[in-house]
PDB file of C-alpha atoms in Angstrom:
ATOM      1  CA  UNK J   1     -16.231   8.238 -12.591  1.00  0.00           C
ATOM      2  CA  UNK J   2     -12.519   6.687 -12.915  1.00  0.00           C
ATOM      3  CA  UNK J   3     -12.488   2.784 -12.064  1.00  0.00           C
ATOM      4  CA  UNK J   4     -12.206   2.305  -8.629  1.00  0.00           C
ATOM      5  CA  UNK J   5     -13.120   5.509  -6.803  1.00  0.00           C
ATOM      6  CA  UNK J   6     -16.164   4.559  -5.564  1.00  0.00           C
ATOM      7  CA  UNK J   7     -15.027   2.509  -2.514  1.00  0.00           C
ATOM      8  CA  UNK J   8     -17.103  -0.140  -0.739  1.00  0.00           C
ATOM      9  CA  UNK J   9     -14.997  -0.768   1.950  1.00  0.00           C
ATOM     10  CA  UNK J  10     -11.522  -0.160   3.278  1.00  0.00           C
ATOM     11  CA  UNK J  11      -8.918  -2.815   4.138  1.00  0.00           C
ATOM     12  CA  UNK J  12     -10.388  -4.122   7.924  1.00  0.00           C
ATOM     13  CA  UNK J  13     -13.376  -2.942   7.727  1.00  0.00           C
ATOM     14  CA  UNK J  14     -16.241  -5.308   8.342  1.00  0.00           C
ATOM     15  CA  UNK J  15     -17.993  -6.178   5.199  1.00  0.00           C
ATOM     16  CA  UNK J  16     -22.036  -7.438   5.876  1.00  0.00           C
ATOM     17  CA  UNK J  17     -22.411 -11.274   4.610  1.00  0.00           C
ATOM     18  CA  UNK J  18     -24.766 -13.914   4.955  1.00  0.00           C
ATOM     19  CA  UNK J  19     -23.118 -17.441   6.361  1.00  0.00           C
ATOM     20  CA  UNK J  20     -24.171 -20.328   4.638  1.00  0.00           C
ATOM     21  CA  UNK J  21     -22.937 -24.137   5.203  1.00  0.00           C
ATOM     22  CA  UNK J  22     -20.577 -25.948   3.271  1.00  0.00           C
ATOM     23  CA  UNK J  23     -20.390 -28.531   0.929  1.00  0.00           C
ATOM     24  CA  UNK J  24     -20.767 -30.774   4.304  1.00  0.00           C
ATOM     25  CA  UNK J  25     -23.043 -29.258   5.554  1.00  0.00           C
ATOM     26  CA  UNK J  26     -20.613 -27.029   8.325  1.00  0.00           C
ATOM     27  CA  UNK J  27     -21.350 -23.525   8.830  1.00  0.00           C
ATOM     28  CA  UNK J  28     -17.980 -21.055   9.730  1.00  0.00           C
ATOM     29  CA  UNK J  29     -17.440 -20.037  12.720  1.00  0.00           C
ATOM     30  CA  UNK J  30     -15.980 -16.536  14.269  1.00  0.00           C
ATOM     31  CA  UNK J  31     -11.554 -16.696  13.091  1.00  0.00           C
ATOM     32  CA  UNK J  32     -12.579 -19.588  10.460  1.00  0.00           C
ATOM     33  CA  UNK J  33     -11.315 -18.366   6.988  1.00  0.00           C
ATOM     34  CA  UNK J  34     -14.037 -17.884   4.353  1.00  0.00           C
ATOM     35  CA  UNK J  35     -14.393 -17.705   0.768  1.00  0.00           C
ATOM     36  CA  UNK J  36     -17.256 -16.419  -1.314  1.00  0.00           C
ATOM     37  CA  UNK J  37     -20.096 -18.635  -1.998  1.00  0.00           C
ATOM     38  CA  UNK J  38     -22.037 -16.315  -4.176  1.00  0.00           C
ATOM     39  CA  UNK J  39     -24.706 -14.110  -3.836  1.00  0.00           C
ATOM     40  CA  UNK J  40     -28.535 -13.993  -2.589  1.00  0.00           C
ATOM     41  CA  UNK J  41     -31.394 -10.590  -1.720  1.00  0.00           C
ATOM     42  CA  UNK J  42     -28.506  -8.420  -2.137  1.00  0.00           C
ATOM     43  CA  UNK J  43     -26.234  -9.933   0.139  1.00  0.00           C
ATOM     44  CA  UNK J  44     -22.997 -11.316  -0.633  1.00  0.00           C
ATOM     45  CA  UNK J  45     -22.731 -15.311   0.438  1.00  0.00           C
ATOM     46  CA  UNK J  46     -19.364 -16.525   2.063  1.00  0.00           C
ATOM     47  CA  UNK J  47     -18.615 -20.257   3.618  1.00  0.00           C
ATOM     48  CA  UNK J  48     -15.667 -22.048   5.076  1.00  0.00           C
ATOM     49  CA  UNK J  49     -13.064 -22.364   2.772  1.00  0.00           C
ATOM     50  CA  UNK J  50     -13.074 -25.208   0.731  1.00  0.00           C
ATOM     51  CA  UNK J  51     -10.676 -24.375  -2.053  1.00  0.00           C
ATOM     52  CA  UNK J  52      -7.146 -23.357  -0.936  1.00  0.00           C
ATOM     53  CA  UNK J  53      -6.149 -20.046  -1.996  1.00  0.00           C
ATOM     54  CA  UNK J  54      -9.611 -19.274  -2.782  1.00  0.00           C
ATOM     55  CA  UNK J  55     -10.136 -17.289   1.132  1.00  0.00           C
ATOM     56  CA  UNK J  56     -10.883 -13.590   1.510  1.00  0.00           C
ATOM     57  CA  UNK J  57     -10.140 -13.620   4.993  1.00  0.00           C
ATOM     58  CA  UNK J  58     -11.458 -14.593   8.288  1.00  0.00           C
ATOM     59  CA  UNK J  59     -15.348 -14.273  10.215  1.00  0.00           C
ATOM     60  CA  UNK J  60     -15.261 -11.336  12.934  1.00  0.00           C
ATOM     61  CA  UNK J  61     -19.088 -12.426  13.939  1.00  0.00           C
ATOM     62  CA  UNK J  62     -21.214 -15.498  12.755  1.00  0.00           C
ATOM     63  CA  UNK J  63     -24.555 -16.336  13.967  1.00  0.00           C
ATOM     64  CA  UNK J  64     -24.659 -19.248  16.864  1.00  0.00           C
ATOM     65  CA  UNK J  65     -25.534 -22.474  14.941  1.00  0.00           C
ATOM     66  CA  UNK J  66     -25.432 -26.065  15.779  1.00  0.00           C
ATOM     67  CA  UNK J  67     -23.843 -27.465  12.516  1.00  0.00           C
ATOM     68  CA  UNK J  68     -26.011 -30.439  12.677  1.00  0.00           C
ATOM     69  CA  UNK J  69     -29.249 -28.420  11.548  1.00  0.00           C
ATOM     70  CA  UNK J  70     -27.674 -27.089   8.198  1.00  0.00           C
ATOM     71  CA  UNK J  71     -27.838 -28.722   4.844  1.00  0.00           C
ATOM     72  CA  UNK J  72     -25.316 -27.736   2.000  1.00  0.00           C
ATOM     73  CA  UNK J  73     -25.617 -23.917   0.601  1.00  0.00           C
ATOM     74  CA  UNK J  74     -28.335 -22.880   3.291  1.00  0.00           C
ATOM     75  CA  UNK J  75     -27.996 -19.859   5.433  1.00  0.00           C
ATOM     76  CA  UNK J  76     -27.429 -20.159   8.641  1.00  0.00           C
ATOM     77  CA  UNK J  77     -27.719 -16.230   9.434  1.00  0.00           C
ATOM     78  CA  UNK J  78     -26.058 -12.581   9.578  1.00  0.00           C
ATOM     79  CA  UNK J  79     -22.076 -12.244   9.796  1.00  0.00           C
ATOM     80  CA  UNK J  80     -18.945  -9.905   9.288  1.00  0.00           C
ATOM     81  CA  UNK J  81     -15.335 -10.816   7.674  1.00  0.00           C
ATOM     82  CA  UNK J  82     -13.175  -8.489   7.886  1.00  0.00           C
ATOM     83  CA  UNK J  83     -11.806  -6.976   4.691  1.00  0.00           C
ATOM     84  CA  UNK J  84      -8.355  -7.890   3.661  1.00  0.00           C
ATOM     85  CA  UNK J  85      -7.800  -5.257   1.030  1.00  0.00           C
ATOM     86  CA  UNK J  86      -9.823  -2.503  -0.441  1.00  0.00           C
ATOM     87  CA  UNK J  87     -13.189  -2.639  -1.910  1.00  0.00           C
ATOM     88  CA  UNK J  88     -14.329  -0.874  -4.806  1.00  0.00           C
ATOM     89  CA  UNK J  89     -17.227  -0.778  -7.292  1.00  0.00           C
ATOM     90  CA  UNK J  90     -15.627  -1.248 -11.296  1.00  0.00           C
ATOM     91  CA  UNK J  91     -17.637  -0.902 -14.755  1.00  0.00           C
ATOM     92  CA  UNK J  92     -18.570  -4.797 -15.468  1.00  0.00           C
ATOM     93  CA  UNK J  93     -16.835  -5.122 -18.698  1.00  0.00           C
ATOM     94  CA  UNK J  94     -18.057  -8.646 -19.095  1.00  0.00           C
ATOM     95  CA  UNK J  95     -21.938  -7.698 -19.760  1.00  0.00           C
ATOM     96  CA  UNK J  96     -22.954  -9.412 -16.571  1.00  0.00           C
ATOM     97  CA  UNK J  97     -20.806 -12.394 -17.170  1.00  0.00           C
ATOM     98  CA  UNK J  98     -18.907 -12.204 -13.864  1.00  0.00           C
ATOM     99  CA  UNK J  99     -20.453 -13.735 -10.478  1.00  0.00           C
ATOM    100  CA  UNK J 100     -19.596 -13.108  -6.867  1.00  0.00           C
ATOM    101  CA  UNK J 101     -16.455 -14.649  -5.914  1.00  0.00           C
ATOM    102  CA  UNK J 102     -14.741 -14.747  -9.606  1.00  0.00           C
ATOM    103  CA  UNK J 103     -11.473 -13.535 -10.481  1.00  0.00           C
ATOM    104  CA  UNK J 104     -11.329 -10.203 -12.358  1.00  0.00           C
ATOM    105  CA  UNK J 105      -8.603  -8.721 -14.525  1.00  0.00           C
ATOM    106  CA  UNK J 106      -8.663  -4.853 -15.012  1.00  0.00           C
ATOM    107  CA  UNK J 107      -9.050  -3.399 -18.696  1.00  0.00           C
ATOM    108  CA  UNK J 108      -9.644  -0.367 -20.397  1.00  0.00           C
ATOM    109  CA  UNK J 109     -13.181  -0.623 -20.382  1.00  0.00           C
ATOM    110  CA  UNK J 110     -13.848  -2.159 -16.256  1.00  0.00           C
ATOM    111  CA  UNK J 111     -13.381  -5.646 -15.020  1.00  0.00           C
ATOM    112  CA  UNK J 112     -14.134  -9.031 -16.742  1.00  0.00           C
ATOM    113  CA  UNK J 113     -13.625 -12.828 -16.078  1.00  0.00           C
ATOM    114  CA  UNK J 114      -9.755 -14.066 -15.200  1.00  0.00           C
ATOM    115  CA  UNK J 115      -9.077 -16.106 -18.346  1.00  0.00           C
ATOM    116  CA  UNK J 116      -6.065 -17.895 -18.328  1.00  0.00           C
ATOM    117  CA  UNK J 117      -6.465 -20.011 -21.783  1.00  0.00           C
ATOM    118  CA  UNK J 118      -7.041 -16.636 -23.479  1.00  0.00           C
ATOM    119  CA  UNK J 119      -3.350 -15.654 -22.068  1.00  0.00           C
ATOM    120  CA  UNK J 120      -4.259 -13.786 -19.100  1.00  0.00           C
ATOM    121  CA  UNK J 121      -1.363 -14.385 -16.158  1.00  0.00           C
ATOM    122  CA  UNK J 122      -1.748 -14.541 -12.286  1.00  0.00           C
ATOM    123  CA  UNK J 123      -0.346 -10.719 -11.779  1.00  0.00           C
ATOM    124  CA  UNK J 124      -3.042  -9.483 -13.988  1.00  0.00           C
ATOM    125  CA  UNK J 125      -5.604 -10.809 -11.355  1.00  0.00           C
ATOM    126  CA  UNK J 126      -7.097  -7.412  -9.874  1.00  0.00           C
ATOM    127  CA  UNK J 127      -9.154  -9.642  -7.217  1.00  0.00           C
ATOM    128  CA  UNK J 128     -12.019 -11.347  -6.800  1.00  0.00           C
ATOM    129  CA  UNK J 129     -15.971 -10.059  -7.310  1.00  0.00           C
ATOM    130  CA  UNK J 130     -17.572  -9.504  -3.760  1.00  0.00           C
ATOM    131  CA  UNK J 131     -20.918  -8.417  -5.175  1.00  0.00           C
ATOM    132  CA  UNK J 132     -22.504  -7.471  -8.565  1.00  0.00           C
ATOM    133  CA  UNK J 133     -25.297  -4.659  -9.529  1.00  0.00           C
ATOM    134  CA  UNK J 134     -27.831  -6.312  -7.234  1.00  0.00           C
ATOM    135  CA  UNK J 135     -26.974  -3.932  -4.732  1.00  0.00           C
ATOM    136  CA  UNK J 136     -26.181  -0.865  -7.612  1.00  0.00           C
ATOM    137  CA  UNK J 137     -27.895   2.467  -7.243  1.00  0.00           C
ATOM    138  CA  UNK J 138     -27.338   5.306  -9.484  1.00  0.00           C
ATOM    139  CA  UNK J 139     -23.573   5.442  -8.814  1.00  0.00           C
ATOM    140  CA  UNK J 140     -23.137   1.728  -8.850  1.00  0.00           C
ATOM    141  CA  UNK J 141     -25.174   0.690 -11.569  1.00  0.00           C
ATOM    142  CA  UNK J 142     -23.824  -1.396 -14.071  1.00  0.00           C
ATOM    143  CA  UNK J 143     -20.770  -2.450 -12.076  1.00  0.00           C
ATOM    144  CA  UNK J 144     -19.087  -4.888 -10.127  1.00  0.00           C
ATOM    145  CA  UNK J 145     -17.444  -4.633  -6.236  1.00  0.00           C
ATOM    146  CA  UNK J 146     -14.372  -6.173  -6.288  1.00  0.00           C
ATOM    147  CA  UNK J 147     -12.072  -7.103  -3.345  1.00  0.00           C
ATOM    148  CA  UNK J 148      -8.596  -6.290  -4.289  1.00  0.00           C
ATOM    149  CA  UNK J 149      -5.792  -8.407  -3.873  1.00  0.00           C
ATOM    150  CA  UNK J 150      -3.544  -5.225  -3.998  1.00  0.00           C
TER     151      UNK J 150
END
């Protein structure tokens, strides 16, 4: 399989997450910008953004909490963003080193960690990890989804 042609999900399409509160202790809401939080039972882990430039877009659905009854990194239930760019499963060229919500760069041999003391540069950033073989079958094992930046 070439890198890449096992697609996850097309730009706009709604991508399953869990919603979990912030640092604070505030869960996203439906339009609030999220970024990935990590990872949990197969399900990919997004909260409000808390790191600028770090957002992969915006909630379509959230579950109907009271923010109050949510401590830091806790789920507060189901949700959809909506997927700014394409998402596609890559050969983890970083042995398992890579973690939901990293930036990759693309090399011969799949994706690995963004490293920009070992002379990687911005425009080699391919995206950032959405999910990692916990959700692999046959065709995904071994590999990586990763929502492109372009």
């Amino acid at each position: 399989m070439v890198q890449g042609d096992l697609r996850l999900a097309d730009p706009g399409q709604d991508l399953d997450v869990d919603v979990i509160a912030d640092p604070d202790g505030t869960v996203a809401d439906r339009g609030d910008p999220v970024e990935i939080a990590g990872e949990a039972n197969g399900r990919t882990q997004v909260q409000l953004v808390t790191t600028p430039g770090d957002g992969i877009g915006s909630l379509k659905s959230a579950p109907a909490v009271d923010d109050g009854d949510y401590a830091a990194g806790e789920v507060a239930g189901k949700g959809t963003a909506l997927a700014q760019g394409p998402v596609d499963w890559y050969e983890d060229a970083s042995g398992g080193a890579v973690s939901p919500g990293d930036l990759v760069v693309l090399t011969g041999t799949g994706v690995r960690a963004y490293d920009s003391a070992g002379g990687d540069t911005p425009d080699m950033i391919l995206g950032r990890v959405f999910a990692t073989g916990t959700r692999a079958s046959a065709e995904t094992a071994n590999k990586v989804a990763v929502l492109r930046h372009h």
